CSV table of N, CA and C in Angstrom, one decimal:
chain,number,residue,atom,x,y,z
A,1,UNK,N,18.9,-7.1,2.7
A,1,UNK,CA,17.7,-6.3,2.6
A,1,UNK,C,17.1,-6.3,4.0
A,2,UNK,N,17.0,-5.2,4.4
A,2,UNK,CA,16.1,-4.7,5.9
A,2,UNK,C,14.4,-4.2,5.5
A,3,UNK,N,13.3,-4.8,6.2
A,3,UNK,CA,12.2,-3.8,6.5
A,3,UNK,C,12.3,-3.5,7.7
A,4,UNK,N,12.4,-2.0,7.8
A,4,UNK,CA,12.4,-1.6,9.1
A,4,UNK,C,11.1,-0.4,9.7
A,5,UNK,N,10.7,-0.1,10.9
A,5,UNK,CA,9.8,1.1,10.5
A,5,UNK,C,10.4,2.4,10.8
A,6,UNK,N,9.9,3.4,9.4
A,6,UNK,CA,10.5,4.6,9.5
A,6,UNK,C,10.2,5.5,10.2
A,7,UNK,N,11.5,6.3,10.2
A,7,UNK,CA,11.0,7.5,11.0
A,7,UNK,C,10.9,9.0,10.8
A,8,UNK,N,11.0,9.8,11.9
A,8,UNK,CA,10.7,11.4,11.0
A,8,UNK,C,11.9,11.6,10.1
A,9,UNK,N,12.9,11.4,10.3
A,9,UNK,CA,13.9,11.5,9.8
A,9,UNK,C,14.0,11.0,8.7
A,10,UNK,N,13.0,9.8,8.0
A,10,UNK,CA,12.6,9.4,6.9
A,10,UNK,C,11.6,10.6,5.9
A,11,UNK,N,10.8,11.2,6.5
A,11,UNK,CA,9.7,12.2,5.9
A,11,UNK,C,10.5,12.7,4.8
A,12,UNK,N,11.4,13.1,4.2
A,12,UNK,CA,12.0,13.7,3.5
A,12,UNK,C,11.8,12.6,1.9
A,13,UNK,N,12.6,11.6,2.3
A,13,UNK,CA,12.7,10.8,1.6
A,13,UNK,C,11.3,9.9,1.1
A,14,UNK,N,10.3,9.9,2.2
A,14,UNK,CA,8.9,9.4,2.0
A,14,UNK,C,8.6,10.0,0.5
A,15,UNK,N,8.5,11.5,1.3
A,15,UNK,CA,7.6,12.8,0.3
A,15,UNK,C,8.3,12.3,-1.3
A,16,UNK,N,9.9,12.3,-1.0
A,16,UNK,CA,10.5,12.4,-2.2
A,16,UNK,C,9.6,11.0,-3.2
A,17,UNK,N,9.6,9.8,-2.5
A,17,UNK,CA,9.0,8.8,-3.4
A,17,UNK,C,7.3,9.0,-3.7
A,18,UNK,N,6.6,9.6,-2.9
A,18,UNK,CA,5.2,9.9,-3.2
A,18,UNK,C,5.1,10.7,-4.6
A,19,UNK,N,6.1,11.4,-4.4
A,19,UNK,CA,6.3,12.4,-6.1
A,19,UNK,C,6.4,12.1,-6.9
A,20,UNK,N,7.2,10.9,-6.9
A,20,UNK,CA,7.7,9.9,-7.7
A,20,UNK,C,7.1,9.3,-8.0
A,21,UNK,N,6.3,8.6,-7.3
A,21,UNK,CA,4.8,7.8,-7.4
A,21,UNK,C,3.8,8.5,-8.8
A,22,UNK,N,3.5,10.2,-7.8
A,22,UNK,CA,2.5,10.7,-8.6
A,22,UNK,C,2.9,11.2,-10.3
A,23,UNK,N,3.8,11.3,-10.2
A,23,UNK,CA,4.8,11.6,-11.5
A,23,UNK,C,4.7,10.5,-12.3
A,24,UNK,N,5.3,9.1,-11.6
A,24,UNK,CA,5.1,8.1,-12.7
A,24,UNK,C,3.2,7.9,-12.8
A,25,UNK,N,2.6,8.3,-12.1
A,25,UNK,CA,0.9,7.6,-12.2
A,25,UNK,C,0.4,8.4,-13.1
A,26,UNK,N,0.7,10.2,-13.4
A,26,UNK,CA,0.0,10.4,-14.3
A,26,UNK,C,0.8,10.5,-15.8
A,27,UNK,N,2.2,10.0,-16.2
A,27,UNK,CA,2.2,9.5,-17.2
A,27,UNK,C,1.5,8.4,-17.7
A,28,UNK,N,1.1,7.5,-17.1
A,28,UNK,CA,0.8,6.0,-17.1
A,28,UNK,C,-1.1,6.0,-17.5
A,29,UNK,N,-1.6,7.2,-16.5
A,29,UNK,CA,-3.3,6.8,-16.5
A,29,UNK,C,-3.5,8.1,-15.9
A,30,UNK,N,-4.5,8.3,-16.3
A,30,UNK,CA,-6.1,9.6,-15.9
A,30,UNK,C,-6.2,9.8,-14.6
A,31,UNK,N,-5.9,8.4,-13.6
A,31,UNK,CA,-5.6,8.4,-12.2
A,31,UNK,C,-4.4,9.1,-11.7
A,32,UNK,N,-4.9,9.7,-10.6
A,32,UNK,CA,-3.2,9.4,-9.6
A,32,UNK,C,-3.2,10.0,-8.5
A,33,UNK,N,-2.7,10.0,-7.1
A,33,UNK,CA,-2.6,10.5,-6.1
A,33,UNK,C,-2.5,12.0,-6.4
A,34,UNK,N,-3.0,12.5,-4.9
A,34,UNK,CA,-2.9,13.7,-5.3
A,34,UNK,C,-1.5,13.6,-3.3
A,35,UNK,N,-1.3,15.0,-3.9
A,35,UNK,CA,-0.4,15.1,-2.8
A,35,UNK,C,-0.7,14.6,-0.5
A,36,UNK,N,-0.1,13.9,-0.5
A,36,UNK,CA,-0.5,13.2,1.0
A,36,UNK,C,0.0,14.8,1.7
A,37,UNK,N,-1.0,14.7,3.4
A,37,UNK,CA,-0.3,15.3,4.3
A,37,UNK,C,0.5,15.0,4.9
A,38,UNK,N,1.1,16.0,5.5
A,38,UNK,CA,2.6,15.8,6.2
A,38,UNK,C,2.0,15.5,7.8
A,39,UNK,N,1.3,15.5,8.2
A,39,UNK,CA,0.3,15.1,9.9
A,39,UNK,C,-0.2,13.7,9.2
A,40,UNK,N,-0.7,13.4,8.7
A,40,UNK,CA,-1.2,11.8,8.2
A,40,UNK,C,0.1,11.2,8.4
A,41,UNK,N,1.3,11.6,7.5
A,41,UNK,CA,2.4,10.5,7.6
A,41,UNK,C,3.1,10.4,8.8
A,42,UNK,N,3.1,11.6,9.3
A,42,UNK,CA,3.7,12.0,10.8
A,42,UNK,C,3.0,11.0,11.7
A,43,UNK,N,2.0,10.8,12.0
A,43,UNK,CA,0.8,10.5,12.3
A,43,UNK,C,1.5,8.6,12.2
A,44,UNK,N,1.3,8.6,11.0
A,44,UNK,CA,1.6,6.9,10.4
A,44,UNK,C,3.1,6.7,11.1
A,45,UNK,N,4.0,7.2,11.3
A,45,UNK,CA,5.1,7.5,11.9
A,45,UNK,C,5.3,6.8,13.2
A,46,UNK,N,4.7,7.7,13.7
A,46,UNK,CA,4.6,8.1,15.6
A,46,UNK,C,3.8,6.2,16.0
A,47,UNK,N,3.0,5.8,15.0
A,47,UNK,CA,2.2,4.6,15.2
A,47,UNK,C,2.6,3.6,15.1
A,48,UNK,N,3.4,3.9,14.5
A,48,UNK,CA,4.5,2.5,14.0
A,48,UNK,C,4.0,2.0,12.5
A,49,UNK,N,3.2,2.0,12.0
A,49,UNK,CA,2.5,1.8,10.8
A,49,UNK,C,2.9,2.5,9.0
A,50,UNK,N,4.5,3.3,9.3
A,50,UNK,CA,5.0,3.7,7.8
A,50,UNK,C,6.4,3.0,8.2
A,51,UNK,N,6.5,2.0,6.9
A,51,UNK,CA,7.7,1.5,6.9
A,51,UNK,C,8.5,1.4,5.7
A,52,UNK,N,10.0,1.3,5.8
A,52,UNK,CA,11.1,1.2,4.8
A,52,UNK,C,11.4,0.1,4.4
A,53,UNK,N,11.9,-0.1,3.2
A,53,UNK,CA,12.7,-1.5,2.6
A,53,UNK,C,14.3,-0.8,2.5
A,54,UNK,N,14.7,-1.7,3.1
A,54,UNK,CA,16.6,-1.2,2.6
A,54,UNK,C,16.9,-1.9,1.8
A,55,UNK,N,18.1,-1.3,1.1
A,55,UNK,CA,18.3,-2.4,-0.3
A,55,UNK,C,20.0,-1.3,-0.4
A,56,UNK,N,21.1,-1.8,-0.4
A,56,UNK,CA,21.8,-1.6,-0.7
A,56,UNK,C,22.4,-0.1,-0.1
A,57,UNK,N,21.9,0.0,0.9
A,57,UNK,CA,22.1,1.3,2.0
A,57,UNK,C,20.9,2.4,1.3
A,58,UNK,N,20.2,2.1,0.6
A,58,UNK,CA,19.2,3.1,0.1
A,58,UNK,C,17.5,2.5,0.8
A,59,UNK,N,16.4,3.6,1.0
A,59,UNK,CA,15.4,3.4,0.7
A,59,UNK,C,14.5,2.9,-0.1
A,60,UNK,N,14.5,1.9,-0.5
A,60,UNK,CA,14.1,1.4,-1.9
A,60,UNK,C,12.8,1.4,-2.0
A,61,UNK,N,11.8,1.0,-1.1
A,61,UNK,CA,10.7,1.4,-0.9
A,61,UNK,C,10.1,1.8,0.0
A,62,UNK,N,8.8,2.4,0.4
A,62,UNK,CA,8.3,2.4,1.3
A,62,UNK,C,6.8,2.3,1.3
A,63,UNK,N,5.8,1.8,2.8
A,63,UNK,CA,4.4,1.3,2.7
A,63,UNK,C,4.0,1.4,3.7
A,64,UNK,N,3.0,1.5,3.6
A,64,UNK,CA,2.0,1.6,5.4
A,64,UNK,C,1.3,0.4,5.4
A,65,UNK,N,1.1,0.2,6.5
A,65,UNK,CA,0.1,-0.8,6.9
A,65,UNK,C,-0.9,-0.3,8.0
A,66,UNK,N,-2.0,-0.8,7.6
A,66,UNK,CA,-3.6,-0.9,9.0
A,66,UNK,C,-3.9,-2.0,9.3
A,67,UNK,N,-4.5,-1.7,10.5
A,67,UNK,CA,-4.8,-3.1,11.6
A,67,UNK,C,-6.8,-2.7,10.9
A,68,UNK,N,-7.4,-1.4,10.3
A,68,UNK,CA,-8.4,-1.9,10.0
A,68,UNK,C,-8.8,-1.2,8.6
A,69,UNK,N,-9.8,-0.7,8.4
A,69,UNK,CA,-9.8,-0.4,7.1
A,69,UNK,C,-11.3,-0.1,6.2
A,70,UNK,N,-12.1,0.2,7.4
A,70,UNK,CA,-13.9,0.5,7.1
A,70,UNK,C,-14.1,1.2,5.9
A,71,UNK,N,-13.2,2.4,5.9
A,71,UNK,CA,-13.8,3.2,4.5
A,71,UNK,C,-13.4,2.8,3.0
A,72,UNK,N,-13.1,1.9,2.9
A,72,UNK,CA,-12.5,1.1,2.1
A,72,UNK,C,-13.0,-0.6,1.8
A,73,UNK,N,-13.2,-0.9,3.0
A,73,UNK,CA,-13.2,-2.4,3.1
A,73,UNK,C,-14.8,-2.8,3.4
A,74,UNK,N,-15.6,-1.8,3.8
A,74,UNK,CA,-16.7,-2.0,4.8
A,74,UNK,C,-16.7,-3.0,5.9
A,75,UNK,N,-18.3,-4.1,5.5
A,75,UNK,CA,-18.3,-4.9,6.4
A,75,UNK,C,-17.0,-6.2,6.4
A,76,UNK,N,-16.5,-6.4,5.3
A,76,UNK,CA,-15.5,-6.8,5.6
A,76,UNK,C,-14.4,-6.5,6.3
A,77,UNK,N,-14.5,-5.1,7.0
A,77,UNK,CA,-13.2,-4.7,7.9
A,77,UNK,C,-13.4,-5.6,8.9
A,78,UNK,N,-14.8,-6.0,9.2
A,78,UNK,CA,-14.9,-7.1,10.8
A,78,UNK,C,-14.0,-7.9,10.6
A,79,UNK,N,-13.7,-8.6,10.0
A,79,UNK,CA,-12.7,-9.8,9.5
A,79,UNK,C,-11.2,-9.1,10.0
A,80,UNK,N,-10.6,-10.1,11.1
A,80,UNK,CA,-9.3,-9.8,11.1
A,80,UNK,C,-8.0,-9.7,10.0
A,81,UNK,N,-8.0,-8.4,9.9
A,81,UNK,CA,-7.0,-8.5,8.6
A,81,UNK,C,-6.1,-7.2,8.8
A,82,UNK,N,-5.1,-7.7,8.3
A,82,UNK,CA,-4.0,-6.4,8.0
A,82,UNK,C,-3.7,-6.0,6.6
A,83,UNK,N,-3.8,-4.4,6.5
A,83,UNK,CA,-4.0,-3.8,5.0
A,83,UNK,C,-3.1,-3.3,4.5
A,84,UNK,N,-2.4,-3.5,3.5
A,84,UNK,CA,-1.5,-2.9,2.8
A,84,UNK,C,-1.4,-1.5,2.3
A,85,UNK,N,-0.6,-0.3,1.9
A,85,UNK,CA,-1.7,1.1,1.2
A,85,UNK,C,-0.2,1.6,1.2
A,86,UNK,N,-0.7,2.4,-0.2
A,86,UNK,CA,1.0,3.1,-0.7
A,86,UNK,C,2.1,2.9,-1.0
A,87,UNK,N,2.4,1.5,-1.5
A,87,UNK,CA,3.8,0.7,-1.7
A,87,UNK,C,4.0,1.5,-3.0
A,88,UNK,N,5.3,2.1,-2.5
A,88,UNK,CA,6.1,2.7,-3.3
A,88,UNK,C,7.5,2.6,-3.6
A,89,UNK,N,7.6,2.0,-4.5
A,89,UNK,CA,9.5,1.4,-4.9
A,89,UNK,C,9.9,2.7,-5.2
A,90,UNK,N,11.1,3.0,-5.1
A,90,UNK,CA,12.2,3.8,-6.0
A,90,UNK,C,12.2,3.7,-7.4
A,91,UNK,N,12.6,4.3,-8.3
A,91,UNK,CA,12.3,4.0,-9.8
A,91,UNK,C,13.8,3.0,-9.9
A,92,UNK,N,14.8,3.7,-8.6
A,92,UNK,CA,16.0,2.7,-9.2
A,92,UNK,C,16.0,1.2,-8.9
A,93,UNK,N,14.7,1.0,-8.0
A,93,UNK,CA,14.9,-0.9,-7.5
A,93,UNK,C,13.7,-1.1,-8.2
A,94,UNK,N,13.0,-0.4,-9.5
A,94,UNK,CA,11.8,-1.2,-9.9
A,94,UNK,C,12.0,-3.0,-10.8
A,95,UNK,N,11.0,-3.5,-10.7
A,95,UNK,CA,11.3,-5.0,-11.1
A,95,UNK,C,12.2,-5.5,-10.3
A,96,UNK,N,12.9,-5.6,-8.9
A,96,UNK,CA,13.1,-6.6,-8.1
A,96,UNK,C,12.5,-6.9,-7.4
A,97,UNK,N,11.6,-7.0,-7.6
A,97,UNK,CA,9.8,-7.9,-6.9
A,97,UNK,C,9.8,-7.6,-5.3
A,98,UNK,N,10.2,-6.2,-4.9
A,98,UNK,CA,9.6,-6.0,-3.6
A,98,UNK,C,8.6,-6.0,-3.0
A,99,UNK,N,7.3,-6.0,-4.2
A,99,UNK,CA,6.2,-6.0,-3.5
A,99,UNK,C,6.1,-7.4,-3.0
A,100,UNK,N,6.5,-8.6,-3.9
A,100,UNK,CA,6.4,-9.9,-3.1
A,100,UNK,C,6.8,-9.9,-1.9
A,101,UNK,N,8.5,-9.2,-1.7
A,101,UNK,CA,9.3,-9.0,-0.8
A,101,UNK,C,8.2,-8.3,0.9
A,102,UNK,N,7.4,-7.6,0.6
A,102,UNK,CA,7.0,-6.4,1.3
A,102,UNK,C,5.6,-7.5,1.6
A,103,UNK,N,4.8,-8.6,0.8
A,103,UNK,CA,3.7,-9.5,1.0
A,103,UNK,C,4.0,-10.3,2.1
A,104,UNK,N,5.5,-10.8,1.6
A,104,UNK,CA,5.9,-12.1,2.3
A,104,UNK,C,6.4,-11.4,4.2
A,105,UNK,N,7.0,-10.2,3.9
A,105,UNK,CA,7.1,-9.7,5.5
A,105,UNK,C,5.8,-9.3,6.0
A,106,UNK,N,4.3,-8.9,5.4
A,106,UNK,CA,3.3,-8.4,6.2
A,106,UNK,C,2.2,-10.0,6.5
A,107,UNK,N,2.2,-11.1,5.3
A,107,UNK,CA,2.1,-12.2,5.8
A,107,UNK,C,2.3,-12.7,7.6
A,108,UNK,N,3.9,-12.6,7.2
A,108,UNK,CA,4.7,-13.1,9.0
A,108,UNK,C,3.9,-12.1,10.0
A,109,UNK,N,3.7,-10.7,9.5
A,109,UNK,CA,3.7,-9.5,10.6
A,109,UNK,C,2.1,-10.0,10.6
A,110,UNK,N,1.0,-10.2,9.8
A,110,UNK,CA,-0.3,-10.3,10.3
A,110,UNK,C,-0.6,-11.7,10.9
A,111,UNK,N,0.3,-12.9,11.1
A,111,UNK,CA,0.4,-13.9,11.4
A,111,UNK,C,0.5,-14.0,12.8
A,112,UNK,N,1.4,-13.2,13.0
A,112,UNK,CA,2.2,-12.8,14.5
A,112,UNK,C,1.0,-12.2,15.4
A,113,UNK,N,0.2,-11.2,14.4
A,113,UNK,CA,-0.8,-10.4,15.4
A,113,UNK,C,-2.4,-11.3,15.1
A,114,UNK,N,-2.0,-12.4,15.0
A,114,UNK,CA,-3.4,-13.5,14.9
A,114,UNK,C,-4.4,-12.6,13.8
A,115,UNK,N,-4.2,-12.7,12.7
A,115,UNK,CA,-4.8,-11.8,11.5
A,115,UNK,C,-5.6,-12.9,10.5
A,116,UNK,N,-6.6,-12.8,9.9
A,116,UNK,CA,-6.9,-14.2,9.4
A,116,UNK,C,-6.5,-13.9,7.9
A,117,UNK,N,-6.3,-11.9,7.3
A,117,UNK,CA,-6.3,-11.8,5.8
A,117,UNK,C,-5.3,-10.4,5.8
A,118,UNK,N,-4.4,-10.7,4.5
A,118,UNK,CA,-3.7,-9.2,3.9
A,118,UNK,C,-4.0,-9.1,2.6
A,119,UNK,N,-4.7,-8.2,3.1
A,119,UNK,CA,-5.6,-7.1,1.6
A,119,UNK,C,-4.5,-6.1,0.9
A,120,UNK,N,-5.4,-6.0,0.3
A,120,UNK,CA,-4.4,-4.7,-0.2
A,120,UNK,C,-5.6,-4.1,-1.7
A,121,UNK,N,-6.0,-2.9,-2.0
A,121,UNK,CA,-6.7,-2.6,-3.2
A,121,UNK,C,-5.8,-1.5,-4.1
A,122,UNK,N,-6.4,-1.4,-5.4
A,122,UNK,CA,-5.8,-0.7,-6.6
A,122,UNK,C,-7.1,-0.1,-7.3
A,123,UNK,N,-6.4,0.8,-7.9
A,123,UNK,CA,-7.4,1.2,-8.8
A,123,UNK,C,-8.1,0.2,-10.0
A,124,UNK,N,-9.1,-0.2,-10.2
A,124,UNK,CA,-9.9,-1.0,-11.3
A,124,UNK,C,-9.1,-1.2,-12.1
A,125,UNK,N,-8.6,0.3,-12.5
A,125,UNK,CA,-8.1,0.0,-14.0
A,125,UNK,C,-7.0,0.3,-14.4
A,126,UNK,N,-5.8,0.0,-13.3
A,126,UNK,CA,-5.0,0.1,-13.2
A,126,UNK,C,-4.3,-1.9,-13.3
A,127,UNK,N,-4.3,-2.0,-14.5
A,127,UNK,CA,-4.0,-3.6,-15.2
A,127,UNK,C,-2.7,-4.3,-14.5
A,128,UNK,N,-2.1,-3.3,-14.8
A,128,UNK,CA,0.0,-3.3,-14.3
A,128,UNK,C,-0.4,-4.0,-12.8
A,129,UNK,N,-0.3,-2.7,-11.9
A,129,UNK,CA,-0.6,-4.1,-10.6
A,129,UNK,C,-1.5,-4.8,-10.0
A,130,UNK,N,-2.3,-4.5,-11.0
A,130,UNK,CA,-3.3,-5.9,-10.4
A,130,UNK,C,-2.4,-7.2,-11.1
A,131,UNK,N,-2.0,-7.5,-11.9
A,131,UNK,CA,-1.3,-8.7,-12.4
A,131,UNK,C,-0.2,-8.4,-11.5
A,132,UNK,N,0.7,-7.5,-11.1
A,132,UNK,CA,1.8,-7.8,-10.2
A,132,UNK,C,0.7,-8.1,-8.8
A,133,UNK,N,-0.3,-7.7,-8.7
A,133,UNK,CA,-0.9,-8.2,-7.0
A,133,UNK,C,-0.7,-9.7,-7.2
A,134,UNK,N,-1.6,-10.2,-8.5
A,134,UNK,CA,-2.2,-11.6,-8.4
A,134,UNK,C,-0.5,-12.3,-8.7
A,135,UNK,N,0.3,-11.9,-9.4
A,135,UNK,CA,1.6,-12.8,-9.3
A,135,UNK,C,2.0,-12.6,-8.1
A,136,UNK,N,1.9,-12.0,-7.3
A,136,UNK,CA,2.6,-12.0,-6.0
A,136,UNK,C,1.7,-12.6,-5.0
A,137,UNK,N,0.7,-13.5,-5.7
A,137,UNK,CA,-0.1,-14.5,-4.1
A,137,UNK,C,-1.2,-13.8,-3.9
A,138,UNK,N,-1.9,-12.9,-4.7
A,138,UNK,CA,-3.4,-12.0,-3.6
A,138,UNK,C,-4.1,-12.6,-5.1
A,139,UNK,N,-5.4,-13.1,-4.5
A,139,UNK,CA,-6.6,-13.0,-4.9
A,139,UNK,C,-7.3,-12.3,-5.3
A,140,UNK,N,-7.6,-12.3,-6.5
A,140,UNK,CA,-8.6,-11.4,-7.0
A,140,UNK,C,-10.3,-11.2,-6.5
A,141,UNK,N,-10.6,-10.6,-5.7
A,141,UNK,CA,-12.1,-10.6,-5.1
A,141,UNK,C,-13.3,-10.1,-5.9
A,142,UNK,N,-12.8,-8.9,-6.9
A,142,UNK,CA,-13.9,-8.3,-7.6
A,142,UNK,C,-13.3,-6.3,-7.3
A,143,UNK,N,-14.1,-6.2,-7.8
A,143,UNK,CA,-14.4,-4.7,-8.2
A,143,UNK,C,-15.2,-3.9,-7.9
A,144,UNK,N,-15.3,-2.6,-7.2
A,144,UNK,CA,-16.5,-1.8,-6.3
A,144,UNK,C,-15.7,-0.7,-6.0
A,145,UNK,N,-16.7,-0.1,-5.4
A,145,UNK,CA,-16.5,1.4,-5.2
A,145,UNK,C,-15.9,1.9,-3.5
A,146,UNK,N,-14.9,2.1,-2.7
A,146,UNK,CA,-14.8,2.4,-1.6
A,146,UNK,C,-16.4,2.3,-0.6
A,147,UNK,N,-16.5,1.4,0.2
A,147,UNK,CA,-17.3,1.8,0.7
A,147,UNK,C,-17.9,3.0,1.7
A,148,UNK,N,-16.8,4.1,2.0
A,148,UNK,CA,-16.9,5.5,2.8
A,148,UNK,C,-16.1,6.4,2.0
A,149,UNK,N,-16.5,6.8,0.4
A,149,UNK,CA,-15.3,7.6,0.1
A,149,UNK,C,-15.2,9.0,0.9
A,150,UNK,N,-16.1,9.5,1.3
A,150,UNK,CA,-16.2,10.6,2.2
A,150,UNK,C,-15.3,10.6,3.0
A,151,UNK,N,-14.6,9.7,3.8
A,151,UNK,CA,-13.8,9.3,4.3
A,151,UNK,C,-12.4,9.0,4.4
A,152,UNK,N,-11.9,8.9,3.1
A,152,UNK,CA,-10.7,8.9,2.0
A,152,UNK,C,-10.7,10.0,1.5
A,153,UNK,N,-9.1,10.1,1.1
A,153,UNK,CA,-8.6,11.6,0.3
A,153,UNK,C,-9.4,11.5,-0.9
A,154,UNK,N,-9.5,12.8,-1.5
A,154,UNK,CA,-10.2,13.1,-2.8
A,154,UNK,C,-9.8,12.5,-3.9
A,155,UNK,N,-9.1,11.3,-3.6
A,155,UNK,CA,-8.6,10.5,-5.3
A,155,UNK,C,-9.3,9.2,-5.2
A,156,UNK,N,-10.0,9.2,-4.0
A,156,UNK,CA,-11.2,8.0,-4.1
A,156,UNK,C,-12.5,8.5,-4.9
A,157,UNK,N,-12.5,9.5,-5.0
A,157,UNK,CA,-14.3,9.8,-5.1
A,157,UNK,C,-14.5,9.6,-6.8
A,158,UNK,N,-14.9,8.8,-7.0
A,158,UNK,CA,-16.2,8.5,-8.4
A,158,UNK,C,-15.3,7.1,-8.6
A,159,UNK,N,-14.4,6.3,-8.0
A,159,UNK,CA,-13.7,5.3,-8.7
A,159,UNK,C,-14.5,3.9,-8.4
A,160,UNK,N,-13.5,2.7,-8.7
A,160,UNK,CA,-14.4,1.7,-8.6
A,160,UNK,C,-12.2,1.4,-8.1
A,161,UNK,N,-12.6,0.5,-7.4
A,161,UNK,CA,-11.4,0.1,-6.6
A,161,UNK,C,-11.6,-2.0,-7.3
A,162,UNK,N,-10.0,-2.2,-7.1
A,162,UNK,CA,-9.9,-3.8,-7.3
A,162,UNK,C,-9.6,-4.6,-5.9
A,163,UNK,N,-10.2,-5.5,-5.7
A,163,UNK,CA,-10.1,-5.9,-4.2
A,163,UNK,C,-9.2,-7.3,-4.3
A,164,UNK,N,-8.2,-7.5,-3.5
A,164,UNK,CA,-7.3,-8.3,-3.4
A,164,UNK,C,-7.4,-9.0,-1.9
A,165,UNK,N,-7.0,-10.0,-1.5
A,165,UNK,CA,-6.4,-10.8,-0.2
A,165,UNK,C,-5.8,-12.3,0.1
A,166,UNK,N,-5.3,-12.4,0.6
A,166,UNK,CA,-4.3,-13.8,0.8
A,166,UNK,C,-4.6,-14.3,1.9
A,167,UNK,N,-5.6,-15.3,2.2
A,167,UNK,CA,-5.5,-15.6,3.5
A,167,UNK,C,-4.2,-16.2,4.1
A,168,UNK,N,-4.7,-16.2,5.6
A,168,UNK,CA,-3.2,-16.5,6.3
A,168,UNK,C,-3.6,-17.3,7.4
């Protein structure tokens, strides 16, 4: 197993799992992404901040990470921390606990860049991963609303978000 960071040459196969994503989310719940732009991931790209899981010569997952996180985090973005956002498995690697896999490499990576916390949030009421968050090491903080949804794509606006972190 490789994390590596993707590239444009990945966008194809990104998009293909975001679909995936939104397809499995609105079977599941009332929620769900709505379609990302292609300049945002491009964007996450070029930054170094959209990355791959290899598993068997396939893409198995992919996830972005931030160095901050205001519209979302508020005044807790002061606090040195690196943010988790969009972890998305393949439907064919689900249940081989990548997200632990993808915790335990952004742990090392926020470590490295002197980070004191890796967050990561979910929808409230989305039960599934918040119990895979908290099995996988993140603390449960509480429940609230984005603090800049203005700021965030239109699948923030009216929710209440689950707040998670692991110090480090």
């Amino acid at each position: 197993m490789q994390i590596l960071p993707s590239t444009t040459a990945d966008k194809t196969t990104i998009f293909a799992l975001y679909d995936a994503a939104i397809a499995h989310q609105k079977q599941v719940s009332h929620l769900h992404w709505l379609p990302f732009d292609e300049a945002l991931v491009e964007r996450e790209i070029q930054e170094g901040r959209q990355w791959k899981v290899i598993l068997d010569d396939q893409v198995a997952a992919v996830f972005v990470v931030a160095y901050n996180d205001p519209d979302i985090w508020g005044e807790r973005d002061a606090e040195p921390s690196i943010y988790l956002h969009r972890i998305v498995t393949h439907p064919d690697f689900r249940g081989r606990n990548l997200v632990r896999t993808i915790t335990e490499w952004a742990k090392n990576h926020g470590q490295a860049l002197g980070r004191r916390f890796l967050r990561l949030d979910t929808w409230a009421e989305n039960l599934k991963l918040r119990e895979l968050y908290q099995r996988a090491g993140y603390h449960y903080l509480g429940d609230a609303p984005p603090a800049n949804p203005a700021g965030l794509p239109s699948h923030y606006s009216g929710i209440l978000l689950g707040f998670y972190e692991i110090a480090l």
